[in-house]
C-alpha cells in the first residue's frame, strides 16, 4: 500500500501553533472587575462630618445614602460606601483617606449574600 499525501483531512500541529492559555486575569479584566469601597468606624469625626466628607468625595454615595452608610458603620464597625470598577473605587479611596477617613477596598466577588448597595 502506498501512503497518500495531501487532502487527508487531518492537520498536524507544530509547537508554533499551540496556544498557551492563562488563568491569570488580564490587566483590563482586573480594572473592570467591581470593587467595594469599605468605610471603617471613625471615632475622631462626628457623624455629620463623615456624611459631608463622603458626599463631597464620592458622587456614587451622596446625600441620604451617605447618611445611611455612616450610621451603618457607626453601629457595625464597617460598611460599603460604593461598588464600581477598580479605578473609580481607588480614586474615591484615596480622596477619603486624604480627608482623614479610614477606608479600604476589596474585590466585590469576595462578598457573598450581602445586600448590594447599587439601587
Short mmCIF file of N, CA, C and O in Angstrom, two decimals:
data_model
loop_
_atom_site.label_atom_id
_atom_site.label_comp_id
_atom_site.label_asym_id
_atom_site.label_seq_id
_atom_site.Cartn_x
_atom_site.Cartn_y
_atom_site.Cartn_z
N UNK A 1 0.83 -1.19 0.00
CA UNK A 1 0.00 0.00 0.00
C UNK A 1 0.86 1.24 0.00
O UNK A 1 1.79 1.35 0.78
N UNK A 2 0.47 2.13 -0.81
CA UNK A 2 1.21 3.38 -0.90
C UNK A 2 0.53 4.42 -0.03
O UNK A 2 -0.68 4.52 0.00
N UNK A 3 1.32 5.17 0.69
CA UNK A 3 0.78 6.23 1.54
C UNK A 3 0.44 7.43 0.68
O UNK A 3 1.23 7.85 -0.16
N UNK A 4 -0.77 7.95 0.88
CA UNK A 4 -1.15 9.12 0.10
C UNK A 4 -0.80 10.38 0.86
O UNK A 4 -0.90 10.43 2.08
N UNK A 5 -0.41 11.37 0.14
CA UNK A 5 -0.06 12.64 0.75
C UNK A 5 -1.02 13.70 0.25
O UNK A 5 -1.37 13.74 -0.91
N UNK A 6 -1.41 14.59 1.20
CA UNK A 6 -2.29 15.69 0.81
C UNK A 6 -3.74 15.31 1.01
O UNK A 6 -4.11 14.14 1.01
N UNK A 7 -4.57 16.26 1.24
CA UNK A 7 -6.02 16.11 1.30
C UNK A 7 -6.54 15.06 2.25
O UNK A 7 -7.65 14.61 2.10
N UNK A 8 -5.76 14.61 3.21
CA UNK A 8 -6.19 13.56 4.12
C UNK A 8 -7.15 14.04 5.18
O UNK A 8 -7.77 13.23 5.86
N UNK A 9 -7.32 15.31 5.39
CA UNK A 9 -8.29 15.84 6.34
C UNK A 9 -7.73 16.10 7.72
O UNK A 9 -8.39 16.70 8.55
N UNK A 10 -6.56 15.65 8.05
CA UNK A 10 -6.03 15.94 9.38
C UNK A 10 -4.85 16.89 9.27
O UNK A 10 -4.15 16.92 8.26
N UNK A 11 -4.67 17.66 10.29
CA UNK A 11 -3.58 18.64 10.30
C UNK A 11 -2.72 18.39 11.51
O UNK A 11 -3.22 18.29 12.63
N UNK A 12 -1.44 18.28 11.30
CA UNK A 12 -0.51 18.09 12.41
C UNK A 12 -0.07 19.46 12.91
O UNK A 12 0.35 20.30 12.11
N UNK A 13 -0.21 19.71 14.21
CA UNK A 13 0.19 20.99 14.79
C UNK A 13 1.64 20.92 15.23
O UNK A 13 2.07 19.94 15.84
N UNK A 14 2.37 21.93 14.92
CA UNK A 14 3.72 22.00 15.44
C UNK A 14 3.73 22.89 16.68
O UNK A 14 2.71 23.46 17.06
N UNK A 15 4.84 23.04 17.32
CA UNK A 15 4.94 23.80 18.57
C UNK A 15 4.58 25.28 18.40
O UNK A 15 4.21 25.94 19.34
N UNK A 16 4.71 25.80 17.21
CA UNK A 16 4.43 27.22 16.98
C UNK A 16 2.94 27.52 16.97
O UNK A 16 2.54 28.64 17.22
N UNK A 17 2.11 26.55 16.66
CA UNK A 17 0.68 26.81 16.54
C UNK A 17 -0.10 26.48 17.82
O UNK A 17 -1.27 26.76 17.90
N UNK A 18 0.55 25.90 18.80
CA UNK A 18 -0.13 25.59 20.06
C UNK A 18 -0.28 26.88 20.86
O UNK A 18 0.69 27.60 21.08
N UNK A 19 -1.52 27.18 21.25
CA UNK A 19 -1.77 28.38 22.02
C UNK A 19 -1.68 28.07 23.51
O UNK A 19 -2.17 27.06 23.97
N UNK A 20 -1.06 28.97 24.20
CA UNK A 20 -0.98 28.84 25.65
C UNK A 20 -2.16 29.58 26.26
O UNK A 20 -2.45 30.71 25.88
N UNK A 21 -2.84 28.94 27.19
CA UNK A 21 -3.95 29.59 27.87
C UNK A 21 -3.51 29.97 29.27
O UNK A 21 -2.72 29.29 29.89
N UNK A 22 -4.05 31.07 29.72
CA UNK A 22 -3.67 31.58 31.03
C UNK A 22 -4.92 31.80 31.87
O UNK A 22 -5.92 32.33 31.40
N UNK A 23 -4.87 31.38 33.12
CA UNK A 23 -5.99 31.62 34.02
C UNK A 23 -5.80 32.91 34.80
O UNK A 23 -6.67 33.35 35.51
N UNK A 24 -4.64 33.52 34.64
CA UNK A 24 -4.35 34.78 35.32
C UNK A 24 -5.15 35.90 34.64
O UNK A 24 -5.12 36.02 33.41
N UNK A 25 -5.90 36.72 35.41
CA UNK A 25 -6.69 37.78 34.77
C UNK A 25 -5.79 38.82 34.10
O UNK A 25 -4.71 39.13 34.58
N UNK A 26 -6.27 39.34 33.00
CA UNK A 26 -5.52 40.38 32.32
C UNK A 26 -5.67 41.69 33.07
O UNK A 26 -6.55 41.83 33.93
N UNK A 27 -4.84 42.66 32.73
CA UNK A 27 -4.91 43.97 33.37
C UNK A 27 -6.29 44.58 33.16
O UNK A 27 -6.89 45.12 34.08
N UNK A 28 -6.82 44.47 31.94
CA UNK A 28 -8.13 45.04 31.62
C UNK A 28 -9.23 44.37 32.46
O UNK A 28 -10.10 45.04 33.00
N UNK A 29 -9.18 43.04 32.57
CA UNK A 29 -10.18 42.33 33.38
C UNK A 29 -10.09 42.76 34.85
O UNK A 29 -11.09 42.91 35.53
N UNK A 30 -8.88 42.95 35.33
CA UNK A 30 -8.68 43.35 36.73
C UNK A 30 -9.25 44.75 36.98
O UNK A 30 -9.88 44.99 38.00
N UNK A 31 -9.03 45.66 36.06
CA UNK A 31 -9.53 47.03 36.20
C UNK A 31 -11.05 47.06 36.11
O UNK A 31 -11.71 47.79 36.84
N UNK A 32 -11.63 46.26 35.23
CA UNK A 32 -13.07 46.30 35.01
C UNK A 32 -13.86 45.54 36.07
O UNK A 32 -15.06 45.68 36.17
N UNK A 33 -13.18 44.74 36.89
CA UNK A 33 -13.86 43.99 37.94
C UNK A 33 -14.39 44.96 39.00
O UNK A 33 -13.74 45.95 39.32
N UNK A 34 -15.57 44.68 39.53
CA UNK A 34 -16.14 45.55 40.55
C UNK A 34 -15.42 45.40 41.88
O UNK A 34 -15.08 44.29 42.29
N UNK A 35 -15.23 46.51 42.53
CA UNK A 35 -14.63 46.57 43.86
C UNK A 35 -15.58 47.28 44.80
O UNK A 35 -16.39 48.10 44.37
N UNK A 36 -15.46 47.00 46.08
CA UNK A 36 -16.23 47.70 47.11
C UNK A 36 -15.33 48.68 47.83
O UNK A 36 -14.19 48.36 48.16
N UNK A 37 -15.87 49.84 48.10
CA UNK A 37 -15.20 50.83 48.94
C UNK A 37 -15.78 50.67 50.33
O UNK A 37 -16.99 50.84 50.53
N UNK A 38 -14.95 50.31 51.28
CA UNK A 38 -15.40 49.99 52.63
C UNK A 38 -14.94 51.07 53.59
O UNK A 38 -13.75 51.37 53.68
N UNK A 39 -15.90 51.66 54.29
CA UNK A 39 -15.62 52.67 55.31
C UNK A 39 -15.57 51.98 56.66
O UNK A 39 -16.43 51.15 56.98
N UNK A 40 -14.56 52.32 57.45
CA UNK A 40 -14.40 51.74 58.79
C UNK A 40 -14.76 52.80 59.83
O UNK A 40 -14.64 54.00 59.59
N UNK A 41 -15.18 52.33 61.00
CA UNK A 41 -15.63 53.24 62.06
C UNK A 41 -14.56 54.27 62.38
O UNK A 41 -13.37 53.97 62.42
N UNK A 42 -15.02 55.49 62.63
CA UNK A 42 -14.12 56.61 62.85
C UNK A 42 -14.51 57.31 64.15
O UNK A 42 -15.50 58.03 64.21
N UNK A 43 -13.72 57.10 65.22
CA UNK A 43 -14.04 57.74 66.49
C UNK A 43 -13.64 59.22 66.56
O UNK A 43 -13.96 59.90 67.52
N UNK A 44 -12.98 59.73 65.54
CA UNK A 44 -12.47 61.10 65.55
C UNK A 44 -13.51 62.09 65.01
O UNK A 44 -13.74 63.14 65.61
N UNK A 45 -14.12 61.77 63.88
CA UNK A 45 -15.07 62.68 63.23
C UNK A 45 -16.49 62.44 63.71
O UNK A 45 -16.86 61.33 64.07
N UNK A 46 -17.29 63.50 63.69
CA UNK A 46 -18.71 63.34 64.02
C UNK A 46 -19.42 62.70 62.84
O UNK A 46 -18.90 62.68 61.71
N UNK A 47 -20.62 62.19 63.09
CA UNK A 47 -21.41 61.58 62.03
C UNK A 47 -21.64 62.59 60.90
O UNK A 47 -21.49 62.26 59.72
N UNK A 48 -21.97 63.81 61.26
CA UNK A 48 -22.22 64.84 60.25
C UNK A 48 -20.97 65.12 59.41
O UNK A 48 -21.05 65.29 58.19
N UNK A 49 -19.81 65.17 60.05
CA UNK A 49 -18.57 65.40 59.31
C UNK A 49 -18.31 64.27 58.32
O UNK A 49 -17.93 64.51 57.17
N UNK A 50 -18.52 63.03 58.75
CA UNK A 50 -18.30 61.88 57.87
C UNK A 50 -19.27 61.92 56.68
O UNK A 50 -18.87 61.71 55.54
N UNK A 51 -20.54 62.24 56.95
CA UNK A 51 -21.53 62.35 55.88
C UNK A 51 -21.10 63.41 54.86
O UNK A 51 -21.16 63.18 53.64
N UNK A 52 -20.65 64.55 55.34
CA UNK A 52 -20.22 65.62 54.44
C UNK A 52 -19.00 65.22 53.62
O UNK A 52 -18.93 65.48 52.42
N UNK A 53 -18.03 64.56 54.26
CA UNK A 53 -16.83 64.12 53.55
C UNK A 53 -17.19 63.11 52.46
O UNK A 53 -16.73 63.22 51.32
N UNK A 54 -18.03 62.14 52.81
CA UNK A 54 -18.44 61.13 51.82
C UNK A 54 -19.19 61.79 50.67
O UNK A 54 -18.93 61.51 49.50
N UNK A 55 -20.14 62.66 51.00
CA UNK A 55 -20.94 63.33 49.96
C UNK A 55 -20.08 64.15 49.00
O UNK A 55 -20.33 64.17 47.79
N UNK A 56 -19.05 64.80 49.52
CA UNK A 56 -18.19 65.63 48.69
C UNK A 56 -17.19 64.80 47.88
O UNK A 56 -16.84 65.16 46.75
N UNK A 57 -16.74 63.69 48.44
CA UNK A 57 -15.66 62.91 47.82
C UNK A 57 -16.14 61.77 46.95
O UNK A 57 -15.36 61.26 46.13
N UNK A 58 -17.36 61.34 47.14
CA UNK A 58 -17.84 60.13 46.46
C UNK A 58 -19.22 60.36 45.84
O UNK A 58 -20.24 60.14 46.51
N UNK A 59 -19.27 60.79 44.58
CA UNK A 59 -20.56 61.06 43.93
C UNK A 59 -21.49 59.85 43.88
O UNK A 59 -22.70 60.01 43.78
N UNK A 60 -20.97 58.64 43.95
CA UNK A 60 -21.83 57.45 43.95
C UNK A 60 -22.57 57.26 45.28
O UNK A 60 -23.45 56.42 45.38
N UNK A 61 -22.18 58.03 46.28
CA UNK A 61 -22.79 57.89 47.61
C UNK A 61 -22.97 59.28 48.22
O UNK A 61 -22.19 59.71 49.06
N UNK A 62 -24.00 59.97 47.79
CA UNK A 62 -24.19 61.32 48.31
C UNK A 62 -25.54 61.43 49.02
O UNK A 62 -26.40 60.57 48.89
N UNK A 63 -25.69 62.48 49.79
CA UNK A 63 -26.95 62.78 50.46
C UNK A 63 -27.42 61.70 51.42
O UNK A 63 -26.66 61.26 52.29
N UNK A 64 -28.68 61.26 51.27
CA UNK A 64 -29.25 60.28 52.20
C UNK A 64 -28.48 58.97 52.25
O UNK A 64 -28.36 58.36 53.31
N UNK A 65 -27.93 58.54 51.12
CA UNK A 65 -27.16 57.29 51.11
C UNK A 65 -25.90 57.42 51.96
O UNK A 65 -25.52 56.49 52.68
N UNK A 66 -25.24 58.57 51.92
CA UNK A 66 -24.05 58.79 52.73
C UNK A 66 -24.41 58.72 54.22
O UNK A 66 -23.66 58.16 55.02
N UNK A 67 -25.57 59.24 54.57
CA UNK A 67 -26.02 59.21 55.96
C UNK A 67 -26.31 57.76 56.39
O UNK A 67 -25.90 57.34 57.48
N UNK A 68 -26.97 56.99 55.53
CA UNK A 68 -27.26 55.58 55.83
C UNK A 68 -25.98 54.79 56.06
O UNK A 68 -25.88 54.01 57.01
N UNK A 69 -25.01 54.97 55.18
CA UNK A 69 -23.73 54.26 55.30
C UNK A 69 -23.02 54.65 56.58
O UNK A 69 -22.50 53.80 57.31
N UNK A 70 -23.01 55.94 56.89
CA UNK A 70 -22.34 56.42 58.10
C UNK A 70 -22.97 55.81 59.35
O UNK A 70 -22.24 55.39 60.26
N UNK A 71 -24.28 55.75 59.40
CA UNK A 71 -24.95 55.13 60.56
C UNK A 71 -24.64 53.63 60.64
O UNK A 71 -24.41 53.10 61.73
N UNK A 72 -24.64 52.96 59.49
CA UNK A 72 -24.31 51.53 59.47
C UNK A 72 -22.91 51.29 60.02
O UNK A 72 -22.69 50.41 60.84
N UNK A 73 -21.97 52.12 59.58
CA UNK A 73 -20.58 51.99 60.03
C UNK A 73 -20.47 52.29 61.52
O UNK A 73 -19.76 51.59 62.26
N UNK A 74 -21.20 53.29 61.98
CA UNK A 74 -21.19 53.64 63.40
C UNK A 74 -21.70 52.48 64.26
O UNK A 74 -21.16 52.21 65.34
N UNK A 75 -22.73 51.78 63.76
CA UNK A 75 -23.34 50.68 64.53
C UNK A 75 -22.58 49.36 64.39
O UNK A 75 -22.51 48.59 65.35
N UNK A 76 -22.02 49.08 63.21
CA UNK A 76 -21.43 47.75 62.96
C UNK A 76 -19.91 47.75 62.85
O UNK A 76 -19.30 46.69 62.88
N UNK A 77 -19.30 48.91 62.64
CA UNK A 77 -17.85 48.97 62.54
C UNK A 77 -17.32 49.14 61.12
O UNK A 77 -16.21 49.58 60.93
N UNK A 78 -18.13 48.76 60.12
CA UNK A 78 -17.71 48.92 58.72
C UNK A 78 -18.93 48.83 57.82
O UNK A 78 -19.95 48.23 58.19
N UNK A 79 -18.82 49.43 56.64
CA UNK A 79 -19.93 49.39 55.69
C UNK A 79 -19.46 49.74 54.29
O UNK A 79 -18.43 50.39 54.10
N UNK A 80 -20.25 49.32 53.31
CA UNK A 80 -19.93 49.57 51.91
C UNK A 80 -20.43 50.95 51.49
O UNK A 80 -21.61 51.23 51.58
N UNK A 81 -19.51 51.76 51.02
CA UNK A 81 -19.84 53.10 50.53
C UNK A 81 -20.31 53.02 49.08
O UNK A 81 -21.31 53.61 48.71
N UNK A 82 -19.60 52.27 48.25
CA UNK A 82 -19.94 52.17 46.83
C UNK A 82 -19.34 50.91 46.23
O UNK A 82 -18.39 50.34 46.77
N UNK A 83 -19.91 50.49 45.11
CA UNK A 83 -19.38 49.38 44.31
C UNK A 83 -19.23 49.90 42.89
O UNK A 83 -20.18 50.40 42.30
N UNK A 84 -18.00 49.80 42.37
CA UNK A 84 -17.73 50.26 41.00
C UNK A 84 -16.43 49.61 40.53
O UNK A 84 -15.85 48.79 41.25
N UNK A 85 -15.96 50.00 39.35
CA UNK A 85 -14.71 49.40 38.87
C UNK A 85 -13.53 49.86 39.72
O UNK A 85 -13.61 50.84 40.46
N UNK A 86 -12.44 49.15 39.59
CA UNK A 86 -11.28 49.37 40.46
C UNK A 86 -10.74 50.80 40.40
O UNK A 86 -10.38 51.37 41.43
N UNK A 87 -10.69 51.39 39.22
CA UNK A 87 -10.14 52.74 39.07
C UNK A 87 -10.97 53.76 39.85
O UNK A 87 -10.42 54.59 40.58
N UNK A 88 -12.29 53.71 39.71
CA UNK A 88 -13.17 54.65 40.41
C UNK A 88 -13.04 54.47 41.92
O UNK A 88 -12.87 55.44 42.66
N UNK A 89 -13.11 53.22 42.38
CA UNK A 89 -13.03 52.95 43.83
C UNK A 89 -11.67 53.37 44.37
O UNK A 89 -11.58 53.93 45.47
N UNK A 90 -10.62 53.15 43.61
CA UNK A 90 -9.28 53.55 44.05
C UNK A 90 -9.20 55.08 44.22
O UNK A 90 -8.64 55.57 45.21
N UNK A 91 -9.77 55.81 43.27
CA UNK A 91 -9.77 57.27 43.36
C UNK A 91 -10.56 57.75 44.58
O UNK A 91 -10.12 58.63 45.32
N UNK A 92 -11.75 57.17 44.79
CA UNK A 92 -12.57 57.53 45.96
C UNK A 92 -11.85 57.18 47.26
O UNK A 92 -11.88 57.95 48.23
N UNK A 93 -11.20 56.03 47.27
CA UNK A 93 -10.47 55.58 48.46
C UNK A 93 -9.39 56.59 48.84
O UNK A 93 -9.29 57.01 50.00
N UNK A 94 -8.61 57.01 47.87
CA UNK A 94 -7.54 58.00 48.12
C UNK A 94 -8.12 59.31 48.61
O UNK A 94 -7.60 59.92 49.55
N UNK A 95 -9.20 59.75 47.99
CA UNK A 95 -9.83 61.01 48.36
C UNK A 95 -10.34 60.98 49.80
O UNK A 95 -10.16 61.94 50.56
N UNK A 96 -10.97 59.89 50.18
CA UNK A 96 -11.49 59.77 51.55
C UNK A 96 -10.36 59.65 52.57
O UNK A 96 -10.45 60.17 53.68
N UNK A 97 -9.28 58.98 52.19
CA UNK A 97 -8.13 58.86 53.09
C UNK A 97 -7.47 60.23 53.31
O UNK A 97 -7.09 60.56 54.43
N UNK A 98 -7.35 61.01 52.26
CA UNK A 98 -6.78 62.36 52.37
C UNK A 98 -7.64 63.20 53.31
O UNK A 98 -7.13 64.02 54.08
N UNK A 99 -8.96 62.97 53.29
CA UNK A 99 -9.88 63.72 54.16
C UNK A 99 -9.85 63.22 55.60
O UNK A 99 -10.50 63.80 56.47
N UNK A 100 -9.11 62.16 55.86
CA UNK A 100 -8.94 61.68 57.23
C UNK A 100 -9.79 60.48 57.62
O UNK A 100 -9.77 60.09 58.79
N UNK A 101 -10.51 59.88 56.67
CA UNK A 101 -11.33 58.72 57.00
C UNK A 101 -10.54 57.43 56.77
O UNK A 101 -9.60 57.40 55.98
N UNK A 102 -10.92 56.39 57.49
CA UNK A 102 -10.29 55.09 57.32
C UNK A 102 -11.14 54.26 56.37
O UNK A 102 -12.29 53.92 56.68
N UNK A 103 -10.60 53.99 55.20
CA UNK A 103 -11.31 53.23 54.17
C UNK A 103 -10.39 52.18 53.58
O UNK A 103 -9.17 52.27 53.67
N UNK A 104 -11.01 51.17 52.98
CA UNK A 104 -10.26 50.15 52.26
C UNK A 104 -11.08 49.74 51.05
O UNK A 104 -12.24 50.14 50.91
N UNK A 105 -10.47 48.94 50.18
CA UNK A 105 -11.19 48.44 49.01
C UNK A 105 -10.92 46.96 48.87
O UNK A 105 -9.85 46.48 49.24
N UNK A 106 -11.93 46.24 48.36
CA UNK A 106 -11.81 44.80 48.18
C UNK A 106 -12.63 44.39 46.97
O UNK A 106 -13.65 45.00 46.67
N UNK A 107 -12.19 43.32 46.26
CA UNK A 107 -12.99 42.85 45.13
C UNK A 107 -14.40 42.49 45.58
O UNK A 107 -14.60 41.87 46.62
N UNK A 108 -15.38 42.90 44.79
CA UNK A 108 -16.78 42.67 45.14
C UNK A 108 -17.11 41.19 45.19
O UNK A 108 -17.95 40.77 45.98
N UNK A 109 -16.43 40.37 44.39
CA UNK A 109 -16.75 38.95 44.40
C UNK A 109 -16.24 38.24 45.66
O UNK A 109 -16.52 37.06 45.85
N UNK A 110 -15.54 38.96 46.54
CA UNK A 110 -15.16 38.40 47.85
C UNK A 110 -16.35 38.40 48.81
O UNK A 110 -16.29 37.78 49.86
N UNK A 111 -17.41 39.11 48.46
CA UNK A 111 -18.58 39.26 49.32
C UNK A 111 -19.72 38.42 48.76
O UNK A 111 -20.04 38.51 47.59
N UNK A 112 -20.33 37.62 49.62
CA UNK A 112 -21.45 36.80 49.20
C UNK A 112 -22.64 37.05 50.11
O UNK A 112 -22.49 37.23 51.31
N UNK A 113 -23.83 37.09 49.51
CA UNK A 113 -25.06 37.15 50.28
C UNK A 113 -25.35 38.46 50.95
O UNK A 113 -26.27 38.56 51.74
N UNK A 114 -24.55 39.48 50.70
CA UNK A 114 -24.81 40.77 51.32
C UNK A 114 -25.64 41.62 50.37
O UNK A 114 -25.63 41.43 49.16
N UNK A 115 -26.37 42.56 50.92
CA UNK A 115 -27.17 43.45 50.09
C UNK A 115 -26.25 44.30 49.24
O UNK A 115 -25.29 44.89 49.74
N UNK A 116 -26.55 44.36 47.96
CA UNK A 116 -25.77 45.23 47.09
C UNK A 116 -26.22 46.66 47.30
O UNK A 116 -27.39 46.94 47.41
N UNK A 117 -25.27 47.57 47.33
CA UNK A 117 -25.58 48.97 47.58
C UNK A 117 -26.07 49.68 46.32
O UNK A 117 -26.45 50.82 46.36
N UNK A 118 -26.00 49.01 45.18
CA UNK A 118 -26.43 49.64 43.93
C UNK A 118 -27.94 49.52 43.81
O UNK A 118 -28.46 48.44 43.62
N UNK A 119 -28.65 50.61 43.93
CA UNK A 119 -30.10 50.58 43.85
C UNK A 119 -30.60 51.39 42.70
O UNK A 119 -30.05 52.30 42.25
#
